[in-house]
Amino acid sequence: MVVSEHTRGVAIMLLGVLIVTPDSALIRFIMDRIDGALICVFWKMAFSILVIGTYVIIASGGPREVFRGLLESPKHTLTGFVLETLTATGFTLALALTHPARALLFISLNPLWCALFGRAFLEERLPVRTLVVLFLCLVCILVVFLPEILEAEGKHGTGGHASEGASGANYTSAPSPAPTVADANATTANNNGNGGASDDGDEGAYDATMELGDAISFLTGITMAGYITTVRHASKYAPDANMPAVMICGLMGAGVISFSLAAGRVMPHAAGWNEDQDEDGPVAHFWLIMTADALCSCGLFIALSVGPRYISGAEVALIMLLEVLVGPLWLALIYADLPGTYTIIGGMSLVFFLAAHEALVLLGLAEAEDDGEEEGEGERANGEDTKGG
């Protein structure tokens, strides 16, 4: 059985997305115990470079071929480097600074950007079914996120207390992100200084952190779509360009940025990891979790460097929406951090529309193959008739 390029691309992206889904739960484990999201970025990039670098060198045929591929198309190399640096940095920061459900929802807007970039730079005309499913998926995301926005507006309008409608139905919102070591220390110091009374300034700073995380999530979705489009463009106009190697360069850039912003303070003990506390445990736990997290991310990084060569950017982004559903399920499984009713409804609808879209694509490919076989048989029959005449 011959596997079509489209099926290969879908399979690669599905595998990569499923591998990366525990990422948010692993980042949550680390951020519960240290103060510093940049540390997560640095070590994730360091371990990812080792893993993906080994893969790229072997797949390319040696270091010389890697450098040759980087120089094949300088404009694709430079563009991919910048976009992957921003994406790799932003993805981890987003998960660390705001609730993973919020981060994944903002990032999951990237199908829209992929469709726009594909139209602008690749002159891709998306099938009607893809445009319809794209719209329906965005509606699913709105179903998940809109209740939280409405509840936040209700709290703001009633002085910080949640409001309920006349029917008594309350909105389900995503839970707040787990506090970091810095949050706990700040709260303790404030309570000691004010006789246990909390200061509104702490809540304001906490909200500002979440807003920063939301903004980074939104921008990360745009840069991710840009990187996907760059890989697509390279596969079309510079097929010999080594885009997996470009990804390695981007991860290196993210590591340098995180190390610089952290002022070299990247060791777990310097960030608040305390082996004397039962909750933190041995520092070996930190290295094990960071290694596991890097391996999860490597699955997505490799898929993003290969999958877009076979399917459109919009389809890549649609498949990546699965993380919006599966990622929070890991939090529910490990931390009993259950998603809300609207998250479940929107997530299940999203999976249904994605499955329907891919089923239609596969049916279309099967019909095209059947038509091709019939045409081939017809041509052979005509040839035999001609010889017989």
XYZ file of C-alpha atoms in Angstrom:
389
model
C 0.000 0.000 0.000
C 1.401 3.352 -1.083
C 0.961 6.128 1.495
C 0.145 9.497 -0.047
C 2.158 12.585 0.859
C -0.909 14.133 2.463
C -1.468 11.113 4.714
C 2.218 11.123 5.646
C 2.052 14.802 6.590
C -1.095 14.344 8.676
C 0.431 11.349 10.494
C 3.649 13.242 11.255
C 1.778 16.245 12.659
C -0.631 14.107 14.704
C 2.259 12.211 16.278
C 4.172 15.420 17.031
C 1.158 17.113 18.631
C 0.295 14.087 20.768
C 3.887 13.824 21.992
C 3.993 17.483 23.089
C 0.669 17.478 24.972
C 2.189 16.720 28.447
C 4.268 19.900 28.104
C 1.906 22.117 30.110
C 1.715 19.659 33.030
C 5.501 19.302 33.171
C 6.000 23.074 33.102
C 3.393 23.362 35.890
C 5.424 20.931 38.026
C 8.581 23.017 37.644
C 6.892 26.405 38.092
C 5.273 25.227 41.337
C 8.753 24.881 42.801
C 10.971 27.594 41.323
C 10.861 31.292 40.548
C 11.819 31.927 36.955
C 10.186 30.900 33.697
C 13.398 31.731 31.836
C 15.100 28.785 33.533
C 12.543 26.467 31.947
C 13.201 28.027 28.546
C 16.979 27.704 28.875
C 17.121 24.074 29.933
C 14.368 22.990 27.551
C 16.332 24.536 24.687
C 19.614 22.994 25.892
C 18.218 19.463 26.035
C 16.225 19.926 22.817
C 19.335 21.038 20.945
C 21.145 17.854 21.979
C 18.285 15.605 20.868
C 17.255 17.377 17.667
C 20.869 18.181 16.801
C 21.695 14.477 16.833
C 18.659 13.745 14.665
C 19.499 16.507 12.167
C 23.151 15.472 11.809
C 22.240 11.824 11.215
C 19.343 12.617 8.860
C 21.400 15.145 6.883
C 24.411 12.874 6.410
C 26.919 14.675 8.614
C 27.849 18.163 9.878
C 29.116 19.264 6.448
C 25.711 18.598 4.877
C 24.026 20.471 7.708
C 26.013 23.632 7.003
C 25.532 23.190 3.283
C 21.771 23.065 3.797
C 21.853 26.220 5.926
C 23.666 28.115 3.162
C 21.378 26.805 0.416
C 18.829 29.585 0.951
C 20.048 32.354 3.281
C 16.709 34.186 3.295
C 14.833 31.101 4.466
C 17.540 30.362 7.022
C 17.442 33.871 8.486
C 13.643 34.137 8.481
C 13.208 30.683 10.007
C 15.874 31.405 12.630
C 14.162 34.577 13.849
C 10.658 33.075 13.866
C 11.713 29.836 15.570
C 13.671 31.762 18.219
C 10.593 33.814 19.055
C 8.283 30.787 18.940
C 10.451 28.551 21.127
C 10.914 31.297 23.704
C 7.303 32.428 23.678
C 5.750 28.961 23.892
C 7.403 28.080 27.204
C 7.019 31.579 28.678
C 3.327 31.551 27.802
C 2.742 28.244 29.600
C 4.661 29.506 32.628
C 3.183 33.006 32.961
C -0.503 32.292 32.435
C -2.780 29.297 32.800
C -1.940 26.645 30.186
C -5.544 26.580 28.951
C -5.417 30.317 28.252
C -1.991 30.057 26.627
C -2.996 27.190 24.352
C -6.186 28.957 23.328
C -4.369 32.106 22.244
C -1.679 30.099 20.454
C -4.375 28.026 18.751
C -5.433 31.058 16.736
C -2.503 30.254 14.451
C -4.690 28.484 11.820
C -6.092 31.894 10.963
C -2.606 33.357 10.581
C -1.463 30.312 8.570
C -4.355 30.760 6.164
C -3.589 34.467 5.747
C 0.172 33.942 5.349
C -0.378 31.063 2.927
C -2.600 33.239 0.787
C -0.189 36.187 0.918
C 3.159 34.424 0.381
C 2.311 31.091 -1.245
C -0.815 32.042 -3.222
C -2.559 29.057 -1.650
C -6.249 28.790 -2.359
C -7.678 26.749 0.448
C -10.548 24.339 -0.260
C -13.947 25.465 0.949
C -14.044 22.592 3.447
C -10.810 23.826 5.076
C -12.140 27.371 5.354
C -15.417 26.122 6.854
C -13.639 23.902 9.391
C -11.258 26.734 10.224
C -14.213 28.986 11.019
C -15.920 26.256 13.075
C -12.724 25.602 15.049
C -12.432 29.284 15.891
C -16.039 29.162 17.086
C -15.113 26.203 19.316
C -12.266 28.228 20.803
C -14.670 31.101 21.393
C -17.054 28.712 23.172
C -14.236 27.743 25.524
C -12.910 31.232 26.155
C -15.924 33.555 26.013
C -17.490 32.440 29.349
C -14.265 33.321 31.154
C -14.235 36.766 29.579
C -17.856 37.339 30.555
C -17.190 36.194 34.113
C -14.179 38.484 34.377
C -16.305 41.395 33.180
C -18.966 40.444 35.734
C -16.432 40.424 38.560
C -15.085 43.786 37.461
C -18.567 45.291 37.311
C -19.619 43.992 40.740
C -16.514 44.928 42.667
C -14.727 41.597 42.389
C -17.609 39.202 43.108
C -18.806 36.753 40.486
C -22.286 37.426 39.231
C -24.916 34.913 38.279
C -27.631 35.288 35.714
C -31.299 35.364 36.512
C -31.533 31.685 35.731
C -28.823 30.907 38.289
C -26.401 29.504 35.719
C -22.820 30.474 36.396
C -20.024 30.565 33.905
C -17.178 28.059 34.011
C -13.770 29.595 33.768
C -10.273 28.223 33.543
C -8.591 28.019 36.955
C -5.853 30.435 37.896
C -2.292 29.364 37.242
C -0.444 27.758 40.098
C 1.519 30.355 42.139
C 5.261 30.294 41.817
C 7.819 30.569 44.607
C 7.919 34.332 44.095
C 4.150 34.582 44.520
C 4.262 32.606 47.749
C 7.129 34.625 49.185
C 5.512 37.917 48.279
C 2.214 36.888 49.839
C 3.888 35.665 53.032
C 5.925 38.828 53.456
C 2.902 40.984 52.829
C 0.770 39.091 55.344
C 3.477 39.298 57.998
C 3.814 43.002 57.501
C 0.100 43.773 57.537
C -1.172 41.430 60.191
C -2.438 38.919 57.663
C -4.219 41.425 55.425
C -3.531 41.099 51.734
C -2.580 44.002 49.527
C -4.388 44.770 46.283
C -0.985 45.437 44.768
C -0.135 41.727 44.828
C -3.312 40.885 42.952
C -2.586 43.645 40.460
C 0.929 42.319 39.865
C -0.458 38.800 39.480
C -3.021 40.009 36.918
C -0.292 41.899 35.072
C 1.752 38.691 34.849
C -1.210 36.837 33.377
C -1.823 39.648 30.888
C 1.819 39.466 29.837
C 1.448 35.698 29.409
C -1.693 36.204 27.312
C 0.093 38.717 25.082
C 3.072 36.391 24.623
C 0.669 33.529 23.790
C -1.059 35.605 21.123
C 2.217 36.687 19.527
C 3.579 33.127 19.709
C 0.646 31.929 17.622
C 1.583 34.486 14.946
C 5.308 33.596 14.939
C 4.481 29.875 14.842
C 2.276 30.422 11.794
C 5.094 32.425 10.237
C 7.544 29.584 10.785
C 5.135 27.033 9.292
C 4.692 29.261 6.245
C 8.482 29.631 5.939
C 8.909 25.850 5.886
C 6.178 25.609 3.244
C 7.816 28.355 1.184
C 11.207 26.652 1.419
C 9.781 23.302 0.319
C 8.368 25.031 -2.767
C 11.147 27.425 -3.772
C 14.238 26.026 -2.008
C 13.722 22.269 -1.534
C 17.379 21.689 -0.663
C 17.254 24.090 2.308
C 17.776 22.260 5.606
C 14.881 23.591 7.685
C 15.404 21.167 10.620
C 18.895 22.641 10.933
C 17.344 26.110 10.868
C 15.198 25.008 13.784
C 18.335 24.081 15.747
C 19.653 27.593 15.163
C 16.365 29.004 16.436
C 16.542 26.895 19.602
C 20.081 28.144 20.152
C 18.845 31.703 19.809
C 16.094 31.062 22.365
C 18.656 29.577 24.757
C 20.947 32.597 24.432
C 18.054 35.028 24.976
C 16.780 33.196 28.060
C 20.284 32.921 29.545
C 20.892 36.629 28.995
C 17.572 37.753 30.459
C 18.087 35.468 33.460
C 21.543 37.032 33.968
C 23.089 33.572 34.052
C 20.863 32.512 36.980
C 19.723 29.250 35.480
C 20.550 26.633 38.109
C 17.545 25.246 40.072
C 18.949 26.085 43.511
C 19.443 29.715 42.493
C 15.793 29.850 41.443
C 14.387 28.589 44.742
C 14.507 24.798 44.460
C 14.905 23.577 48.049
C 15.885 19.940 48.518
C 15.084 20.178 52.231
C 11.387 20.591 51.439
C 9.449 17.390 50.862
C 7.407 19.088 48.141
C 10.463 19.926 46.038
C 12.416 16.724 46.634
C 15.888 15.974 45.261
C 17.170 18.273 42.558
C 17.361 15.193 40.335
C 13.594 15.572 39.966
C 14.183 18.910 38.260
C 16.557 17.404 35.708
C 14.284 14.437 35.017
C 11.244 16.647 34.443
C 13.149 19.105 32.258
C 14.555 16.228 30.186
C 11.070 14.757 29.737
C 9.687 18.181 28.816
C 12.437 18.711 26.252
C 11.732 15.319 24.676
C 8.038 16.222 24.411
C 8.896 19.490 22.714
C 11.314 17.750 20.355
C 8.419 15.746 18.966
C 6.608 18.928 17.961
C 9.757 20.696 16.755
C 10.644 17.844 14.398
C 7.049 17.528 13.181
C 6.940 21.253 12.397
C 10.110 20.987 10.352
C 8.830 18.021 8.294
C 5.012 18.020 8.263
C 4.458 21.343 6.433
C 6.322 19.919 3.439
C 3.402 17.579 2.751
C 0.262 19.442 3.842
C -0.860 23.066 3.827
C -0.049 25.422 6.659
C -3.730 25.715 7.551
C -4.006 21.933 7.910
C -0.888 21.857 10.096
C -2.399 24.501 12.344
C -5.762 22.721 12.458
C -4.110 19.532 13.696
C -2.198 21.514 16.311
C -5.532 22.627 17.772
C -5.749 19.154 19.319
C -3.315 20.347 21.978
C -5.962 22.786 23.209
C -8.048 19.761 24.178
C -5.451 17.182 25.214
C -3.065 19.522 27.066
C -5.559 20.477 29.810
C -6.505 16.800 30.173
C -2.999 16.086 31.458
C -3.514 18.781 34.103
C -6.803 17.164 35.057
C -5.176 13.739 35.293
C -2.143 14.790 37.353
C -3.385 17.779 39.361
C -7.156 17.189 39.367
C -7.293 20.573 37.633
C -10.515 19.766 35.802
C -11.461 21.739 32.691
C -14.773 23.561 32.765
C -17.939 22.458 31.037
C -17.457 24.878 28.167
C -13.878 23.660 27.688
C -15.126 20.096 27.330
C -17.921 21.092 24.936
C -15.657 23.259 22.792
C -12.840 20.709 22.821
C -15.025 17.766 21.812
C -16.597 19.836 19.028
C -13.150 20.842 17.828
C -12.000 17.219 17.625
C -15.164 16.267 15.744
C -14.681 18.985 13.111
C -10.998 18.093 12.666
C -11.841 14.413 12.248
C -14.584 15.235 9.734
C -12.201 17.445 7.758
C -9.489 14.803 7.546
C -12.074 12.119 6.672
C -13.268 14.238 3.746
C -9.678 14.745 2.601
C -8.959 11.021 2.741
C -12.162 10.241 0.836
C -11.175 12.763 -1.803
C -7.726 11.205 -2.146
C -9.247 7.725 -2.433
C -11.626 8.903 -5.161
C -8.771 10.579 -7.027
C -6.728 7.352 -6.883
C -9.707 5.334 -8.171
C -10.240 7.810 -11.000
C -6.559 7.598 -11.868
C -6.671 3.804 -11.970
C -9.785 3.870 -14.186
C -8.150 6.327 -16.555
C -5.051 4.127 -16.691
C -7.107 1.033 -17.467
C -9.012 2.955 -20.158
C -5.783 4.086 -21.798
C -4.414 0.548 -21.757
C -7.661 -0.773 -23.286
C -7.530 1.840 -26.036
C -3.942 0.923 -26.752
C -4.819 -2.748 -27.097
C -7.715 -1.906 -29.447
C -5.418 0.161 -31.588
C -2.893 -2.658 -31.853
C -5.646 -5.133 -32.697
C -6.957 -2.881 -35.447
